[in-house]
Short mmCIF file of C-alpha atoms in Angstrom, two decimals:
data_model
loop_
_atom_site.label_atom_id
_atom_site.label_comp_id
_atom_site.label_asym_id
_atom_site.label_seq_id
_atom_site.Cartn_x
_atom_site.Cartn_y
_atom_site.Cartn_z
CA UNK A 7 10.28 0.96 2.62
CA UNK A 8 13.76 -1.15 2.61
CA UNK A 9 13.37 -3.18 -0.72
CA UNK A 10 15.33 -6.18 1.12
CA UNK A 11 13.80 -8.08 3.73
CA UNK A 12 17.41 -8.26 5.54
CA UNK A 13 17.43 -10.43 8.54
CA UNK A 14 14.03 -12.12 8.24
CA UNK A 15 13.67 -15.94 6.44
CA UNK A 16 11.15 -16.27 4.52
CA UNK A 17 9.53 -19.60 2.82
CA UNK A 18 7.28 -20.80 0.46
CA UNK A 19 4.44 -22.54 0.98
CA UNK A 20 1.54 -24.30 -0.62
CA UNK A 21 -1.75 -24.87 1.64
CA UNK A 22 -2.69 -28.21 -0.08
CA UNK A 23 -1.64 -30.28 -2.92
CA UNK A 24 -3.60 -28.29 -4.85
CA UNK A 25 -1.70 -24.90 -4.87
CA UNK A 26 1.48 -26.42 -5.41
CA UNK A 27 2.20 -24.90 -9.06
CA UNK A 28 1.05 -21.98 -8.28
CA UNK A 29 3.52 -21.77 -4.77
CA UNK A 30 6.22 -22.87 -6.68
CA UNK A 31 5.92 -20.10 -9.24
CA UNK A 32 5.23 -17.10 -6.72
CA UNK A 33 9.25 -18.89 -4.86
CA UNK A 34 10.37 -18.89 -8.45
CA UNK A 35 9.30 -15.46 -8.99
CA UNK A 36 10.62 -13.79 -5.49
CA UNK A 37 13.87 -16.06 -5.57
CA UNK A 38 12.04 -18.02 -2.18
CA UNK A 39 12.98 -21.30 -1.15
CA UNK A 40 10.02 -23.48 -0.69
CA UNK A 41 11.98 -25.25 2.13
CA UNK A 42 13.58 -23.62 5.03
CA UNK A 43 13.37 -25.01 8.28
CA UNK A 44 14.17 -22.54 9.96
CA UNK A 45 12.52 -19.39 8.64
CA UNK A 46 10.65 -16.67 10.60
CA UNK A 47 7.78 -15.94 7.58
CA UNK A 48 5.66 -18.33 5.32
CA UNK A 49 4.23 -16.89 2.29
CA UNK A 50 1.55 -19.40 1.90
CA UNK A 51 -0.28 -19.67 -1.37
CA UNK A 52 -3.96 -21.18 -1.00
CA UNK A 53 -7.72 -21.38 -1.43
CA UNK A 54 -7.73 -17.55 -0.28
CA UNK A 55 -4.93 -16.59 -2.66
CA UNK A 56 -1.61 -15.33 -1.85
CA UNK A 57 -1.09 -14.97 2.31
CA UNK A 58 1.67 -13.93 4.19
CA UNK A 59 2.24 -15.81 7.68
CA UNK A 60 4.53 -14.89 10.51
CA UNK A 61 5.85 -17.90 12.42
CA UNK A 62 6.07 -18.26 15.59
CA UNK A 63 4.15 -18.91 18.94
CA UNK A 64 3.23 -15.41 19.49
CA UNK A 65 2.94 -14.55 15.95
CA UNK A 66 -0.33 -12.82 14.89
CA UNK A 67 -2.77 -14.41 11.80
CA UNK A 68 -1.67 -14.17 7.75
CA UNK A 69 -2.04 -10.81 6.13
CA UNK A 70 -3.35 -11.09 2.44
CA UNK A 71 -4.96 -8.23 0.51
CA UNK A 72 -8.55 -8.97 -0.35
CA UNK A 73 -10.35 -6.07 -1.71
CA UNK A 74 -13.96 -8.49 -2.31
CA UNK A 75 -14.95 -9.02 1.43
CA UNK A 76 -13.86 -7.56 4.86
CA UNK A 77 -12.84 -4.21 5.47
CA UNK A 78 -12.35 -3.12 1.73
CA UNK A 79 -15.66 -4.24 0.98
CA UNK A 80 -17.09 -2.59 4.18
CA UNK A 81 -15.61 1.23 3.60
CA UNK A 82 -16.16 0.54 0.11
CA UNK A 83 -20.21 0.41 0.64
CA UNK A 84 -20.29 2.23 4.00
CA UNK A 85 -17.15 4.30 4.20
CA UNK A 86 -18.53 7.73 3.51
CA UNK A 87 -17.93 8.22 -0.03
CA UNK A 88 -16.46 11.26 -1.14
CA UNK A 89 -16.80 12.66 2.18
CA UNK A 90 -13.73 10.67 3.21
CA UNK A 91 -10.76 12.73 4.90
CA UNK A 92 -8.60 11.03 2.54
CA UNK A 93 -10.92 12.15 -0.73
CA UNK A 94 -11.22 15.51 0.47
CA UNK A 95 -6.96 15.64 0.64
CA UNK A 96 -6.47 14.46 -2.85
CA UNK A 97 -9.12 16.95 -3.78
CA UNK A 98 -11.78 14.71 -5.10
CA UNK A 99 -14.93 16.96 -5.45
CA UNK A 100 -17.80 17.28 -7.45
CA UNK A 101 -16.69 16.87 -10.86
CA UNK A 102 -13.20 16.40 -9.97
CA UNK A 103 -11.51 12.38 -9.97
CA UNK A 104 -7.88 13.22 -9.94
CA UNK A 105 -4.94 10.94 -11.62
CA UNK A 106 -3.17 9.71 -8.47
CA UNK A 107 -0.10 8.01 -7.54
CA UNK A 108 0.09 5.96 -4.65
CA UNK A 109 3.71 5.71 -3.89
CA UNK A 110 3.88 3.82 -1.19
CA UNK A 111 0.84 1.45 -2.44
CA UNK A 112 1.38 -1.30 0.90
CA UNK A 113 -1.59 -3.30 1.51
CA UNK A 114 -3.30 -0.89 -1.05
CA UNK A 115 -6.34 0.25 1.17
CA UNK A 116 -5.93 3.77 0.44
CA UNK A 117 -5.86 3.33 -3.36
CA UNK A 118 -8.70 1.37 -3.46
CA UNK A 119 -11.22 3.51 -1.30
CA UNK A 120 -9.59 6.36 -3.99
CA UNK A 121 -10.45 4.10 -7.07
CA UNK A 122 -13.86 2.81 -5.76
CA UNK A 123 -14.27 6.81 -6.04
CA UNK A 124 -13.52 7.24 -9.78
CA UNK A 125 -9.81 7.82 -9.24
CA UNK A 126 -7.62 6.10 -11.94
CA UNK A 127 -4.84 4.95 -9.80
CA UNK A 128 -1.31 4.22 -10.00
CA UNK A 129 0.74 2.09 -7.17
CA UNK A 130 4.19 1.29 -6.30
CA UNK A 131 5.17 -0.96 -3.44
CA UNK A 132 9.04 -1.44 -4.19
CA UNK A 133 9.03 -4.16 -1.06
CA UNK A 134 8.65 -7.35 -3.34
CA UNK A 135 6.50 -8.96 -0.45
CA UNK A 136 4.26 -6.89 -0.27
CA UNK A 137 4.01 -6.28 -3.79
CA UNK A 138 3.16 -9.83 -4.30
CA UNK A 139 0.28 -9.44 -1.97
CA UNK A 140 -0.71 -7.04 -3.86
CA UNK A 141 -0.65 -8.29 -7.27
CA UNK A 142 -2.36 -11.31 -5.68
CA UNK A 143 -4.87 -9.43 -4.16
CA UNK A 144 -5.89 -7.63 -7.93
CA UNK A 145 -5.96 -10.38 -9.75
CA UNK A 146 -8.68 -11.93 -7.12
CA UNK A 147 -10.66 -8.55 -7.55
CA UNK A 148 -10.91 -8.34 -11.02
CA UNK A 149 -12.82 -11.76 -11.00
CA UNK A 150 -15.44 -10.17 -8.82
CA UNK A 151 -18.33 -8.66 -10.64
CA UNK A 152 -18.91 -5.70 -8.20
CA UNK A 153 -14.60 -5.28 -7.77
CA UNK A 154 -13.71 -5.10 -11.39
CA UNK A 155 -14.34 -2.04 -12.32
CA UNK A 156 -12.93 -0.68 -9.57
CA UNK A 157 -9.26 -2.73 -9.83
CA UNK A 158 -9.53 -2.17 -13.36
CA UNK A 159 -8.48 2.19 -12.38
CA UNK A 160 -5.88 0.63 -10.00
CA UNK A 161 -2.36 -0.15 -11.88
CA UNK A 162 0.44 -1.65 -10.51
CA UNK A 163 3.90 -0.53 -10.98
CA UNK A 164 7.16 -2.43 -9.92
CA UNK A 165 10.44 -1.07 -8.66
CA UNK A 166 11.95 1.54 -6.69
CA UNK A 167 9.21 4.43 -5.95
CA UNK A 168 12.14 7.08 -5.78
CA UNK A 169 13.51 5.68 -9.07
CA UNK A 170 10.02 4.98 -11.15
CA UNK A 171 9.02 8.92 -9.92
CA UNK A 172 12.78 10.52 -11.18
CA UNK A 173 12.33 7.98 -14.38
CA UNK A 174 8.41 9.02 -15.24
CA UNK A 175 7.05 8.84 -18.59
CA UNK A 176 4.41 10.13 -20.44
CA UNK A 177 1.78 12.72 -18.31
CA UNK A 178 2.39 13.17 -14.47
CA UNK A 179 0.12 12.16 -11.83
CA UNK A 180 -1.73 15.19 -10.84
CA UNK A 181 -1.74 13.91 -7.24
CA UNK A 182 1.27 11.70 -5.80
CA UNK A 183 -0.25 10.49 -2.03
CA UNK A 184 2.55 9.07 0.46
CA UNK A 185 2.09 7.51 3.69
CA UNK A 186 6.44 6.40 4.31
CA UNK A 187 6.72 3.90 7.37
CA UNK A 188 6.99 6.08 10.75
CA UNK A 189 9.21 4.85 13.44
CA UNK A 190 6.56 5.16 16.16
CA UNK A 191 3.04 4.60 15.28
CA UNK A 192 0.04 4.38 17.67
CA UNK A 193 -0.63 1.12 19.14
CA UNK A 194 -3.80 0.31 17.31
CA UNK A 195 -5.10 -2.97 15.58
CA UNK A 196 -2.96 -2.35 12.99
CA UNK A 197 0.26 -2.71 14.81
CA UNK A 198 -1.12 -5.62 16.26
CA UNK A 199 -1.29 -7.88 13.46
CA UNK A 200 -0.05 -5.92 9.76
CA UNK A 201 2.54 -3.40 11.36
CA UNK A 202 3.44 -5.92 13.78
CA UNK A 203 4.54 -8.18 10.58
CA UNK A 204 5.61 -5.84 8.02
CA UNK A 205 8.15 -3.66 10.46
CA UNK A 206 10.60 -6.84 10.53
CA UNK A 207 10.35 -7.23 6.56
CA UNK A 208 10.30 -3.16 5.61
CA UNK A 209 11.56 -1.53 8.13
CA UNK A 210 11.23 2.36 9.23
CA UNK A 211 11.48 4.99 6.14
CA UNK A 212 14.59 6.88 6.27
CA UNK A 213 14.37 8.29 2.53
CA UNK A 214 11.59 9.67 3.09
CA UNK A 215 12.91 13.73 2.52
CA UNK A 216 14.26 12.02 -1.03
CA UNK A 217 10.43 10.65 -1.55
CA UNK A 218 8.75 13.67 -0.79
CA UNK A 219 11.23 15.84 -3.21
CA UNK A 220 10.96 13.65 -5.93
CA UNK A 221 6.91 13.62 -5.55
CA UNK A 222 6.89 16.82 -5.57
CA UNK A 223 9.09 17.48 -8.41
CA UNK A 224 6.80 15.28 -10.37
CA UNK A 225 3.18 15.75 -9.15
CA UNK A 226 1.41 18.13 -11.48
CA UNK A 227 -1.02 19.72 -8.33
CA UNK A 228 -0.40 18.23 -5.02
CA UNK A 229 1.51 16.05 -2.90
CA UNK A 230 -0.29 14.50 0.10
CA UNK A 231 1.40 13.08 2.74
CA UNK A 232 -0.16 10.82 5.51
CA UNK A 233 1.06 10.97 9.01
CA UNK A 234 0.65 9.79 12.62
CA UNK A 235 -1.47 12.36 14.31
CA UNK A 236 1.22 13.46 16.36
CA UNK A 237 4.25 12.75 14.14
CA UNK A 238 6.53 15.82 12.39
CA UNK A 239 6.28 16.83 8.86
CA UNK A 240 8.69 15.56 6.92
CA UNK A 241 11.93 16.61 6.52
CA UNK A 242 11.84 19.61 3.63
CA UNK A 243 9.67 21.61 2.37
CA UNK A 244 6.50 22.97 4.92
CA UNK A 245 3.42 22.16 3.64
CA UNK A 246 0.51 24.78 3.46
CA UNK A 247 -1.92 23.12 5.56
CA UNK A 248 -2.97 19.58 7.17
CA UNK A 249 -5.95 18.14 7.16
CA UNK A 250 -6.49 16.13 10.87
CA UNK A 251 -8.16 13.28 11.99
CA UNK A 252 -8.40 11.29 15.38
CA UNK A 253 -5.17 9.17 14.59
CA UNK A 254 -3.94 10.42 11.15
CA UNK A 255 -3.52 13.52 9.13
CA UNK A 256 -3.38 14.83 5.76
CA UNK A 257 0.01 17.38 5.20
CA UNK A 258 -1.01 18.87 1.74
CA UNK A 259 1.81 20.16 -0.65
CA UNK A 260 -0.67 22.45 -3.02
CA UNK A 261 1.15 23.39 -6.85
CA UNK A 262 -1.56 23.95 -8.77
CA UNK A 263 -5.53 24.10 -8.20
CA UNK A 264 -7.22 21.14 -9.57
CA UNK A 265 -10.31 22.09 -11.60
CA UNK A 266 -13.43 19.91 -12.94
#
């Protein structure tokens, strides 16, 4: 995603009197005015946490990342466990939680469902946004007795994915999952109200072919890819086989066979 939020305006606000420290620390952080007149997004900090709000007549309702209640909470207890088309593509299996890299973290719903598995985690969302959300949306979970543990496999890294993958220390991921923005997804819910927001912020994914070579140069056993149904492989190398599902798929980039 592009790290710079080029033609959008974005200000800070605080939801009450309240949550004014806390909205003036999150502008002071991002380098966000807290007063612009004339901006098209409101990153609003309140009794929900961190939120970010389109404005607008026709603009859809705040995104936030909330991984207590709502649809994390939901696939988290009814979701299908390890049976999960996005388990099975990592390669979780009986006796087998790989170390996995989420490199294109977003709203971090993929990560979590992985982590709520047994997956230690690591996440990079290099759009500072949406990495705020993010952060935001942690910090809320590990207060939650049932979310802790689960946040607690789930580490956030900052910067450049590209850049943190060339620049890793210490042992590899065994796993490094992608899911780079595509220029024409499905219209589904999704669009509607997150896509629908983050495409004027992120953008489309152009470096994508430069993702996917430096996750695999890195990854110790597979890359995983996520796709629109429909959409090409990325530009590179073929992968050996795809996993498909109703609106998404799985393109899996096999090195090495991951054992219990």
């Amino acid at each position: 995603m592009s790290e710079q939020p080029a033609a959008s305006r974005i200000r800070v606000e605080a939801l009450g009197e309240g949550f004014k420290d806390r909205a003036e620390q999150w502008a002071s952080l991002l380098g966000l005015p807290l007063h612009l007149a004339d901006a098209d997004f409101a990153l609003q900090f309140g009794e929900h946490g961190l939120q970010l709000q389109q404005l607008g007549p026709d603009a859809p309702g705040p995104v936030r990342v909330d991984f207590v209640e709502g649809g994390a909470a939901h696939r988290r207890l009814y979701g299908g466990g390890s049976g999960q088309m996005i388990a099975k593509a990592v390669g979780v299996a009986q006796g087998v939680r790989p170390r996995v890299l989420d490199a294109t973290a977003g709203l971090g719903k993929d990560a979590f469902v992985l982590a709520s598995l047994g997956c230690e985690m690591s996440l990079i969302e290099r759009q500072p946004l949406i990495g705020a959300l993010l952060e935001d949306g942690l910090a809320r979970g590990a207060d939650d007795f049932e979310v802790a543990p689960i946040v607690a496999r789930m580490k956030l890294l900052k910067g450049n994915s590209i850049d943190v993958m060339r620049n890793w220390e210490g042992e590899p991921p065994q796993v490094i999952y992608l899911d780079p923005m595509f220029p024409h997804r499905e219209k589904t819910a999704l669009v509607k109200k997150e896509m629908r927001l983050f495409r004027p912020l992120v953008g489309d994914d152009p470096d994508a072919p430069a993702l996917l070579a430096a996750a695999l140069a890195l990854a110790s056993h597979r890359v995983v890819v996520k796709r629109p149904r429909k959409a090409p492989c990325i530009e590179g190398p073929k992968p050996s086989h795809a996993l498909d599902g109703k609106s998404s798929r799985y393109d899996i980039y096999p090195k090495k066979a991951l054992k219990a």
